[in-house]
mmCIF file of C-alpha atoms and ligand atoms in Angstrom:
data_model
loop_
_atom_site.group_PDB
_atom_site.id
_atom_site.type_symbol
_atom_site.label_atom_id
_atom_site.label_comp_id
_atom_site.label_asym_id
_atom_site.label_seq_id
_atom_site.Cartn_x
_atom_site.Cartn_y
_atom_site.Cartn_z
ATOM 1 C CA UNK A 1 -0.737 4.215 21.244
ATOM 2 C CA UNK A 2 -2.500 4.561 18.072
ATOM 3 C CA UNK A 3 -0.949 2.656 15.485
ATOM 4 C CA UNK A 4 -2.114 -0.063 13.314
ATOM 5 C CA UNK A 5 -1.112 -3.623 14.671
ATOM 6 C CA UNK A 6 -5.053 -4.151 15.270
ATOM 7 C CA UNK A 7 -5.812 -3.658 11.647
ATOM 8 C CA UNK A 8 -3.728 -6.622 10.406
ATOM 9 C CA UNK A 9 -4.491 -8.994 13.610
ATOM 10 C CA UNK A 10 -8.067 -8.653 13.412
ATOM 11 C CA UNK A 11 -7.935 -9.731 10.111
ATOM 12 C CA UNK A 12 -9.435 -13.327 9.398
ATOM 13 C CA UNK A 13 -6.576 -14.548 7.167
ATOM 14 C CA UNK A 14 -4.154 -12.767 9.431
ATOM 15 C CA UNK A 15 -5.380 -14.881 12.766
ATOM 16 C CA UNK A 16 -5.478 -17.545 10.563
ATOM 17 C CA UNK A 17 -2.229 -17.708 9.027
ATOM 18 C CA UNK A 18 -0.396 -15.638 11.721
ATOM 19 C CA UNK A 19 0.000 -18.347 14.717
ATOM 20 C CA UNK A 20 2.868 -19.876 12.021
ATOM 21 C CA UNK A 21 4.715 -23.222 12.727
ATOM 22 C CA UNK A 22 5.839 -22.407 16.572
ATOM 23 C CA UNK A 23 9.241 -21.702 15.583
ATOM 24 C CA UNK A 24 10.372 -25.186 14.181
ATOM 25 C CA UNK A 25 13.442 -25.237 12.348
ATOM 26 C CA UNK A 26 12.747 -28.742 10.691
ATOM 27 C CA UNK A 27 14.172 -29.078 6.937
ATOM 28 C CA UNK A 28 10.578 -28.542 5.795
ATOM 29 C CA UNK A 29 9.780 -27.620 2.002
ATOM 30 C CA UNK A 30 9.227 -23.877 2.645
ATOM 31 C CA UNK A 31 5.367 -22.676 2.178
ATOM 32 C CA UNK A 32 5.909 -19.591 0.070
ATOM 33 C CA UNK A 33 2.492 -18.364 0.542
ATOM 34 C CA UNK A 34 2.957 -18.814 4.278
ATOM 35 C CA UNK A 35 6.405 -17.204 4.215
ATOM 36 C CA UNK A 36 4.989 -14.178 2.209
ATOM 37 C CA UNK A 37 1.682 -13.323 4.653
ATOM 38 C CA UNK A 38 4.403 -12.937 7.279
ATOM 39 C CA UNK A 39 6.565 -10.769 5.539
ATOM 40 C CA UNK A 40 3.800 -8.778 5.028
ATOM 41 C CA UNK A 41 2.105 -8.444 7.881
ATOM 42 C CA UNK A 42 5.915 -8.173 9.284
ATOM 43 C CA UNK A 43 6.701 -5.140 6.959
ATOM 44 C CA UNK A 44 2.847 -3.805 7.304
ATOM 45 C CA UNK A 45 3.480 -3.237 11.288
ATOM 46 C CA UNK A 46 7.633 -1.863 10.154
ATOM 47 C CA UNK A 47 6.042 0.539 7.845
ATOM 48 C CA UNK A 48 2.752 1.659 10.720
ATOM 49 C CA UNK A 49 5.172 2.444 12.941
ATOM 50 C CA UNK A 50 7.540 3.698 10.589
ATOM 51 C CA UNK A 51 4.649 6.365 10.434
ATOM 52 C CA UNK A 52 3.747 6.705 14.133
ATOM 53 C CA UNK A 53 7.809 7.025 15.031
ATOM 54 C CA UNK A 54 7.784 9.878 12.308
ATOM 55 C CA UNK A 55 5.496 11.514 14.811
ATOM 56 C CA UNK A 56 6.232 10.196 18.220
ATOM 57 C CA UNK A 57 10.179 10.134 18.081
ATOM 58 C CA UNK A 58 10.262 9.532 22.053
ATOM 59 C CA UNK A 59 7.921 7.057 22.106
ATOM 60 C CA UNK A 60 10.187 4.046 23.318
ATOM 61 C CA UNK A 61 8.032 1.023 23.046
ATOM 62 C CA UNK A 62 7.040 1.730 19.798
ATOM 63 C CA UNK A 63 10.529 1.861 18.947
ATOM 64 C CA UNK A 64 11.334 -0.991 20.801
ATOM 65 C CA UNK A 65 8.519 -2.623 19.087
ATOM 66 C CA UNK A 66 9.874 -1.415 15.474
ATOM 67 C CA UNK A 67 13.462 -2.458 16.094
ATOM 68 C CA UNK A 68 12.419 -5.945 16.862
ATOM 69 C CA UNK A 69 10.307 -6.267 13.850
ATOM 70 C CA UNK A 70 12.766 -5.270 11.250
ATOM 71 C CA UNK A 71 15.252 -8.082 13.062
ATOM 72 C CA UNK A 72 12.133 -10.339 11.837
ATOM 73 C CA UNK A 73 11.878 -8.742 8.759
ATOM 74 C CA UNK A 74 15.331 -9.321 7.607
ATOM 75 C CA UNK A 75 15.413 -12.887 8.785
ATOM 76 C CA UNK A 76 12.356 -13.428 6.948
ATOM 77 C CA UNK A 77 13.223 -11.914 3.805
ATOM 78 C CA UNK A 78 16.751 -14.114 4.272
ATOM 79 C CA UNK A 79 14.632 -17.209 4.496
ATOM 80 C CA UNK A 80 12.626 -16.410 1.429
ATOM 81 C CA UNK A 81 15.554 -15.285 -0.439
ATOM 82 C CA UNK A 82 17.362 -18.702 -0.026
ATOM 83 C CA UNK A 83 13.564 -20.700 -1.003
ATOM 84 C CA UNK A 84 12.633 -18.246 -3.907
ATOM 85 C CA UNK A 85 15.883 -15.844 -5.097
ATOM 86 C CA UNK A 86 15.569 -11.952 -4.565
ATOM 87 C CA UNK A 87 12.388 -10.092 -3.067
ATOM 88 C CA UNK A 88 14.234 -6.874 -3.231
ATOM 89 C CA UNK A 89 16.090 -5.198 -6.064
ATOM 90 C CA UNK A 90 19.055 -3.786 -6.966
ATOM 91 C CA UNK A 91 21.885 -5.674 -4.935
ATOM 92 C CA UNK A 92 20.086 -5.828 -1.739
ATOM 93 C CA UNK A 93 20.439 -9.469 -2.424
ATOM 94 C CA UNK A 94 22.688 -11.014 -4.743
ATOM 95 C CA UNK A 95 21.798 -13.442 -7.920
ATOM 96 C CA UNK A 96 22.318 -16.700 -8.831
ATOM 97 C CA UNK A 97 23.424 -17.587 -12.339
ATOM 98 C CA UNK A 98 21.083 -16.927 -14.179
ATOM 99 C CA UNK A 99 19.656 -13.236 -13.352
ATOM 100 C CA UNK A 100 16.960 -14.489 -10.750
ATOM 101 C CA UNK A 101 15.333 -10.767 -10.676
ATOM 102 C CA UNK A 102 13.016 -11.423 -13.478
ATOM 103 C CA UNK A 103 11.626 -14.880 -12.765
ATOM 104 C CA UNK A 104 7.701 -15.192 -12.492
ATOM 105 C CA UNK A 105 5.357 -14.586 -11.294
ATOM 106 C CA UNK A 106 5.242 -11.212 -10.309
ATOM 107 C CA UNK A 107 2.989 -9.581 -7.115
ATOM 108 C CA UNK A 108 0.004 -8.564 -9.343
ATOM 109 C CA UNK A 109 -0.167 -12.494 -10.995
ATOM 110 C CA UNK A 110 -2.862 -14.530 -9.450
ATOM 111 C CA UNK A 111 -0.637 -17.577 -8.657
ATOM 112 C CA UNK A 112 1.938 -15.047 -6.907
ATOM 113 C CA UNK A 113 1.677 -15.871 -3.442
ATOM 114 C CA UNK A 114 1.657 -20.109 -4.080
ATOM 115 C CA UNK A 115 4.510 -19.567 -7.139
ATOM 116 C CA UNK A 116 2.552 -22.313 -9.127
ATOM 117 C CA UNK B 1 15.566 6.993 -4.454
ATOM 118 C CA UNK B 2 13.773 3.926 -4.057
ATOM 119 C CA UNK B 3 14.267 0.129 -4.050
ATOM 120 C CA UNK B 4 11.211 -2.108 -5.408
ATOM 121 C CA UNK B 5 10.244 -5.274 -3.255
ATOM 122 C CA UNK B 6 8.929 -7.897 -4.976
ATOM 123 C CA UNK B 7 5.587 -8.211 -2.957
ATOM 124 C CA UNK B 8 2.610 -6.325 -2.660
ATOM 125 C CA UNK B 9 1.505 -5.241 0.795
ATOM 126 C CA UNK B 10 -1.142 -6.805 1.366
ATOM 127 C CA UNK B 11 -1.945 -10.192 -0.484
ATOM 128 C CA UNK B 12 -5.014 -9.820 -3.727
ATOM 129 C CA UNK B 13 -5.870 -13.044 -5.360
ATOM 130 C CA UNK B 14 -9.624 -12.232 -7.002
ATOM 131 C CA UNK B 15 -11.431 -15.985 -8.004
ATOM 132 C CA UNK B 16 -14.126 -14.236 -8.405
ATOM 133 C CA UNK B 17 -15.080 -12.070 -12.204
ATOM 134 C CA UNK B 18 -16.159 -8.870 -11.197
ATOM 135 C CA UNK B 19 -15.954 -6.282 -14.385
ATOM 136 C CA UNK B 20 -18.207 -3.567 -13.201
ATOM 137 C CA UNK B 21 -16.122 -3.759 -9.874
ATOM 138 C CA UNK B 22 -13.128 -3.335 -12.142
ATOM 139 C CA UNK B 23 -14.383 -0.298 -13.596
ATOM 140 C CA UNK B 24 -15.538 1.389 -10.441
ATOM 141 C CA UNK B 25 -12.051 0.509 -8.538
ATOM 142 C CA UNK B 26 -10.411 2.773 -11.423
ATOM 143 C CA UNK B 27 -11.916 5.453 -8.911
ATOM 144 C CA UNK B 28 -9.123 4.735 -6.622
ATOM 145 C CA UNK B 29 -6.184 4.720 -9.300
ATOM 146 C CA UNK B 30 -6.762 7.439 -11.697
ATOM 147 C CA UNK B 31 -9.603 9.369 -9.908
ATOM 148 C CA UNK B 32 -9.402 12.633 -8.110
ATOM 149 C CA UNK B 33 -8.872 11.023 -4.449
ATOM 150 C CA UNK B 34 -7.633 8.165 -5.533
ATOM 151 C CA UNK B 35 -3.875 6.916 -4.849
ATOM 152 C CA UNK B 36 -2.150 8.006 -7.585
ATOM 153 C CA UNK B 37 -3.043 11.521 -6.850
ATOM 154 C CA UNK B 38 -2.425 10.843 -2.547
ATOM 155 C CA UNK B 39 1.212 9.844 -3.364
ATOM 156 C CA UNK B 40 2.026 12.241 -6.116
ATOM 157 C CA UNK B 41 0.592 15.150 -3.721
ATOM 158 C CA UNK B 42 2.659 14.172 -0.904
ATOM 159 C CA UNK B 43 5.539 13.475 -2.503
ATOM 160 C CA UNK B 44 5.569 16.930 -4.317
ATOM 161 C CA UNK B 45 4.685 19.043 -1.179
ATOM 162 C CA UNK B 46 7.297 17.287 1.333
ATOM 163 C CA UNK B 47 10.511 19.555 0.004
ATOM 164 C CA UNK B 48 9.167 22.885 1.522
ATOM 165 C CA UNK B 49 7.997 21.523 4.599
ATOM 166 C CA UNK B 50 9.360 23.234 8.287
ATOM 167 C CA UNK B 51 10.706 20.325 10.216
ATOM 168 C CA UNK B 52 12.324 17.143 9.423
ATOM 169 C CA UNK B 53 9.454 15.347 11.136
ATOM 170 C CA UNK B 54 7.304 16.099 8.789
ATOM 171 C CA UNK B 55 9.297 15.785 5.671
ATOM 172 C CA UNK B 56 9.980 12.396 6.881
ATOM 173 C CA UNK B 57 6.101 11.877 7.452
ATOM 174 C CA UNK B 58 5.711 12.989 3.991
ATOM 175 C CA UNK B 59 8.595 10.744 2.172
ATOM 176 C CA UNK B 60 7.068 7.536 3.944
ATOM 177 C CA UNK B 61 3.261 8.252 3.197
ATOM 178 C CA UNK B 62 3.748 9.546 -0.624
ATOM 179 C CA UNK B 63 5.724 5.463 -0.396
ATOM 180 C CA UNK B 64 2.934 3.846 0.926
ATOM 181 C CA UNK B 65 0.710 5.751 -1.383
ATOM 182 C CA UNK B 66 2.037 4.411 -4.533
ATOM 183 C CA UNK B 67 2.013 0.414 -2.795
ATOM 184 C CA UNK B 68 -1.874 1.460 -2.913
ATOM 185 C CA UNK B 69 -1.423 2.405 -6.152
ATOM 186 C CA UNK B 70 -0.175 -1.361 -6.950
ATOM 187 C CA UNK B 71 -2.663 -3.049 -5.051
ATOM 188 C CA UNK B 72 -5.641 -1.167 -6.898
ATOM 189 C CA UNK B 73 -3.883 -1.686 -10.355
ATOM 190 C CA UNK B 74 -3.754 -5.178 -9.364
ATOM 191 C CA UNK B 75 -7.034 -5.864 -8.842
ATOM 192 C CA UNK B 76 -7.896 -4.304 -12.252
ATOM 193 C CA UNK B 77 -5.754 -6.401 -13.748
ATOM 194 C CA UNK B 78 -7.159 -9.465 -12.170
ATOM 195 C CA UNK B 79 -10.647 -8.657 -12.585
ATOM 196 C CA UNK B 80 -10.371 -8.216 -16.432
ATOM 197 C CA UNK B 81 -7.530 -10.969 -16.773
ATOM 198 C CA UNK B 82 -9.418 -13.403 -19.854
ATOM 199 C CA UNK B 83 -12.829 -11.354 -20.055
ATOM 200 C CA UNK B 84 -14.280 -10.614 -23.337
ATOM 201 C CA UNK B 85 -15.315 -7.885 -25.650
ATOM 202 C CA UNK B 86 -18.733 -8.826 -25.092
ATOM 203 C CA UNK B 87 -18.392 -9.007 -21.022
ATOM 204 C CA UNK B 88 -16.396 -6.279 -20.846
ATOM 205 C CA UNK B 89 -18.859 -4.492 -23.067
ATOM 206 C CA UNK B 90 -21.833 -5.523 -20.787
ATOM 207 C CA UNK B 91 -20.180 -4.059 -17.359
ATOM 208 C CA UNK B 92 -20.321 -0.633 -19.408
ATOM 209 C CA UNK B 93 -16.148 -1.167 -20.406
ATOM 210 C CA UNK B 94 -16.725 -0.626 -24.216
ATOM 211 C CA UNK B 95 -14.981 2.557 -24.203
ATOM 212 C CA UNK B 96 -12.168 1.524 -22.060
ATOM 213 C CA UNK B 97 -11.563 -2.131 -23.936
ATOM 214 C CA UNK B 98 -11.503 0.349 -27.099
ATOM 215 C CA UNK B 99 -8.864 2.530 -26.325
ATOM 216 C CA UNK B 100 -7.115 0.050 -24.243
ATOM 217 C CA UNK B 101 -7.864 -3.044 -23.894
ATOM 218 C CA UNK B 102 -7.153 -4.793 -20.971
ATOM 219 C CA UNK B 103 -4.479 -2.822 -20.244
ATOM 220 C CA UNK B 104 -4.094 -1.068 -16.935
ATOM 221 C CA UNK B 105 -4.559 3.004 -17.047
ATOM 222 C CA UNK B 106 -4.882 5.677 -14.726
ATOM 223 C CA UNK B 107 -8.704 7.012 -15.521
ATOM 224 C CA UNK B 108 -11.129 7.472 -12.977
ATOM 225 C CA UNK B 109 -14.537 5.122 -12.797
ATOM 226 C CA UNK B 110 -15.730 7.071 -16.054
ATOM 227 C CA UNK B 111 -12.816 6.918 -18.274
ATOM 228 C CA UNK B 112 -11.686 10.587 -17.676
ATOM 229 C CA UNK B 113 -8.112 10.775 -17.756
ATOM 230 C CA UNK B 114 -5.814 11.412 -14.649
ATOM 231 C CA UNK B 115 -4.401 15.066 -13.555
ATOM 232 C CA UNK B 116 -2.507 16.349 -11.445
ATOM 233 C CA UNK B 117 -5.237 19.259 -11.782
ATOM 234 C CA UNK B 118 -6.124 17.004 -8.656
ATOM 235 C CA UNK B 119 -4.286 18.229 -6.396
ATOM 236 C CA UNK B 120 -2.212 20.831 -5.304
ATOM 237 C CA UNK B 121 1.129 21.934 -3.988
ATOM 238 C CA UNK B 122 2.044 25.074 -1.956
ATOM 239 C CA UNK B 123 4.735 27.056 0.280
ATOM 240 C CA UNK B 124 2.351 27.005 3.289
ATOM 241 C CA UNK B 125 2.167 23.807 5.245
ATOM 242 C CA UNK B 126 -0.724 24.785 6.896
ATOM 243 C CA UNK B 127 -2.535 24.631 3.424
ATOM 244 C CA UNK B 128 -0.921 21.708 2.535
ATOM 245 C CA UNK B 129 -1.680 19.805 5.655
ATOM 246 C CA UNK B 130 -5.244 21.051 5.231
ATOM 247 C CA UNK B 131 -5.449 19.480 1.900
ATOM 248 C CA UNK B 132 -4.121 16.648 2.607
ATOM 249 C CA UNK B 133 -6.385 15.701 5.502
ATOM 250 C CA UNK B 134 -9.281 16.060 3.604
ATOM 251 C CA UNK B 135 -7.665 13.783 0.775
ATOM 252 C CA UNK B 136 -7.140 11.294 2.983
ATOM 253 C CA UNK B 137 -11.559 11.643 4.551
ATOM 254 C CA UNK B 138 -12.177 11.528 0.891
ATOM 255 C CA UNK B 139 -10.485 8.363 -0.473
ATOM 256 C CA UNK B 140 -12.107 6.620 2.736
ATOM 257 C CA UNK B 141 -15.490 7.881 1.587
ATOM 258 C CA UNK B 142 -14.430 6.375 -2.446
ATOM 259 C CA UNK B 143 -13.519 3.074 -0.320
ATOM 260 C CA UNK B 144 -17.038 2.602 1.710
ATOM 261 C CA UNK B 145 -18.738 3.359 -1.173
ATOM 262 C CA UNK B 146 -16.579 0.731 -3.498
ATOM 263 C CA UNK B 147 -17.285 -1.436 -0.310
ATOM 264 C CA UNK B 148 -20.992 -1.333 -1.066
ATOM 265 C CA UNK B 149 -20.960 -2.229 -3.849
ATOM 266 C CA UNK B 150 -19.322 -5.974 -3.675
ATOM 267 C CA UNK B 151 -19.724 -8.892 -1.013
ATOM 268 C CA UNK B 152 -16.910 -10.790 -2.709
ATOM 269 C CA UNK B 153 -14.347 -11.407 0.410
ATOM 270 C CA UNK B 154 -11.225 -10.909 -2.163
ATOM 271 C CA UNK B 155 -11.931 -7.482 -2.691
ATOM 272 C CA UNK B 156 -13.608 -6.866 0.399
ATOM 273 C CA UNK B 157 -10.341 -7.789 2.630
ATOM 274 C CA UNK B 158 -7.791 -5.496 0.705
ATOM 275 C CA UNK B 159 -10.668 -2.687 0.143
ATOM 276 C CA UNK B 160 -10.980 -2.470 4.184
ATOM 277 C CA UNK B 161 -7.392 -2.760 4.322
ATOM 278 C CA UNK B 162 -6.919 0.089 1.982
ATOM 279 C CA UNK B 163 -9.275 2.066 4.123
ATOM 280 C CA UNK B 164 -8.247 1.595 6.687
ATOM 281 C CA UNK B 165 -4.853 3.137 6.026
ATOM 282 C CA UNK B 166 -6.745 6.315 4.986
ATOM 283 C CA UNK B 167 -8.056 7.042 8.598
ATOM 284 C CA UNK B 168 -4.324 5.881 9.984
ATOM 285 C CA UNK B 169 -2.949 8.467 7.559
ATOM 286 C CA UNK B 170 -5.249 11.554 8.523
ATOM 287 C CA UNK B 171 -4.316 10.816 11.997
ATOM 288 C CA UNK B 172 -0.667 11.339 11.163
ATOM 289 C CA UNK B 173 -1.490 14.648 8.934
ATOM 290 C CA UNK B 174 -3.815 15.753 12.072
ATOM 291 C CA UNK B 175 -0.506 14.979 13.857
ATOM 292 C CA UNK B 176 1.627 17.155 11.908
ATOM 293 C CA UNK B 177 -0.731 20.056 11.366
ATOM 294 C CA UNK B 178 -0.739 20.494 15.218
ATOM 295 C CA UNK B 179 3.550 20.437 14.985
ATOM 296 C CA UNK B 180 3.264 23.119 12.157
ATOM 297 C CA UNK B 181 1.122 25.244 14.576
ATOM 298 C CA UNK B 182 2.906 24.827 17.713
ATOM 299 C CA UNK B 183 5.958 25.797 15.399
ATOM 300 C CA UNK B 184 4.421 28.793 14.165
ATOM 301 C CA UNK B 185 3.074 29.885 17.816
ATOM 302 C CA UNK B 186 6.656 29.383 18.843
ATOM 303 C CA UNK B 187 7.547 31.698 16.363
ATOM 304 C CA UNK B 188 5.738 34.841 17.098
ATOM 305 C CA UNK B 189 6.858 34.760 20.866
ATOM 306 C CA UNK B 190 10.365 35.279 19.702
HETATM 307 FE FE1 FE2 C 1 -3.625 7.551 2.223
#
């Protein structure tokens, strides 16, 4: 199968930072920059074989493969949402009082992925 | 329609000041392969396309397209974050600090404007798919030669990223040029 998981794996950062914390669901202060490289390199394999599936509709471990990773996604994306408020817009998550939407920084800031 | 996530996809913090990287990179927002041009081309063919694969295949690249177009914007942005008149003036910028500061704008690396005179869009997939293809060898080309031009692993990381995606993407086109002719084959046997 062609698709990209290679491309993010054989990335330095991505072997680094990829192994994560084996699972441990410890009340640990969450590590937003952490948290983000796995939602992307989560949503960068969701949206390679979001392509390759566009292609290869009967290709069932790719599928498989997809359906699993968007489970991850979403828990991810719930984990950072409780940490950091909203990651996606309009009412896909709900706000806090006040309107979280609009806090900084913002993906093209430098200090995006640490928050500080 | 679309929703906005609050990420970009793939991580870009540049330490590093770079400005006549900064005003090469415009190559890939405002120039004639770049990204802006990739998604708007996509995104304007996919309505008269034959099958629903391929409108799909369409939708979803003209997406990605325009997360490219946020990661190259964001490395302009960072690279000329704080910089100067006189350092921006030096990386040959003079022109662009003058009619816009440090503001990000869709030019190419020398200041001409963006078009859509870039690209087109056409009743005939087989033209568009054609097209597109060779958008997709060309904005590899702009990234290997960007890629030359820097050994600075924060730009380096998200440029092989970027190009990478380019050669996954005229895969998928190759993909769905062979679908449009095994449709149209079908087509004259009946
Ligand atoms: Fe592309």
């Amino acid at each position: 199968m062609n698709y990209g998981y290679r491309q993010w794996e054989g990335n330095s950062q991505g072997n680094r930072q990829a192994r994560g914390n084996g699972g441990c669901q410890c009340a640990m202060p969450v590590d937003r920059a952490k948290l983000l490289w796995d939602i992307q390199r989560t949503d960068f394999l969701i949206n390679d074989l979001q392509l390759y599936l566009d292609m290869h509709p009967d290709c069932g471990a790719a599928l498989e493969d997809f359906n699993s990773l968007s489970q991850l996604s979403m828990e991810l994306k719930e984990q950072y949402y409780q940490a950091f408020g909203p990651i996606i817009n309009n009412g896909y998550q709900s706000s806090e009082f006040p309107w979280q939407w609009t806090e900084e920084p913002w993906p093209w800031q430098k200090n995006f992925m640490t928050g500080r | 329609m679309w929703y906005y996530e609050k990420k970009l996809q793939y991580p870009i913090h540049i330490k590093r000041c770079d400005l006549k990287m900064a005003k090469v990179l415009a190559a890939q927002l405002g120039g004639p392969d770049g990204e802006l041009a990739a998604s708007l081309r996509y995104m304007n063919q996919r309505y008269t396309m034959p099958t629903g694969k391929i409108k799909g295949l369409l939708t979803d690249i003209a997406t990605e397209e325009l997360a490219h177009v946020e990661m190259i914007s964001t490395m302009m942005y960072q690279l000329m974050e704080g910089a100067t008149p006189k350092q921006l003036q030096e990386a040959g910028l003079a022109g662009y600090f003058t009619q816009h500061g440090r503001a990000v704008f869709p030019a190419d690396a020398n200041g001409v404007p963006f078009t859509t005179a870039y690209f087109q869009s056409m009743d005939d997939p087989v033209t568009n798919l054609h097209e597109d293809m060779a958008a997709e060898q060309k904005a590899r080309t702009t990234y290997e030669h960007l890629m030359m031009q820097t050994d600075d692993p924060d730009l380096l990381e998200p440029l092989r990223f970027l190009r990478q995606r380019e050669v996954i993407h005229f895969q998928r086109f190759g993909e769905a040029l062979d679908e449009v002719n095994f449709h149209n084959g079908m087509k004259k046997v009946h």
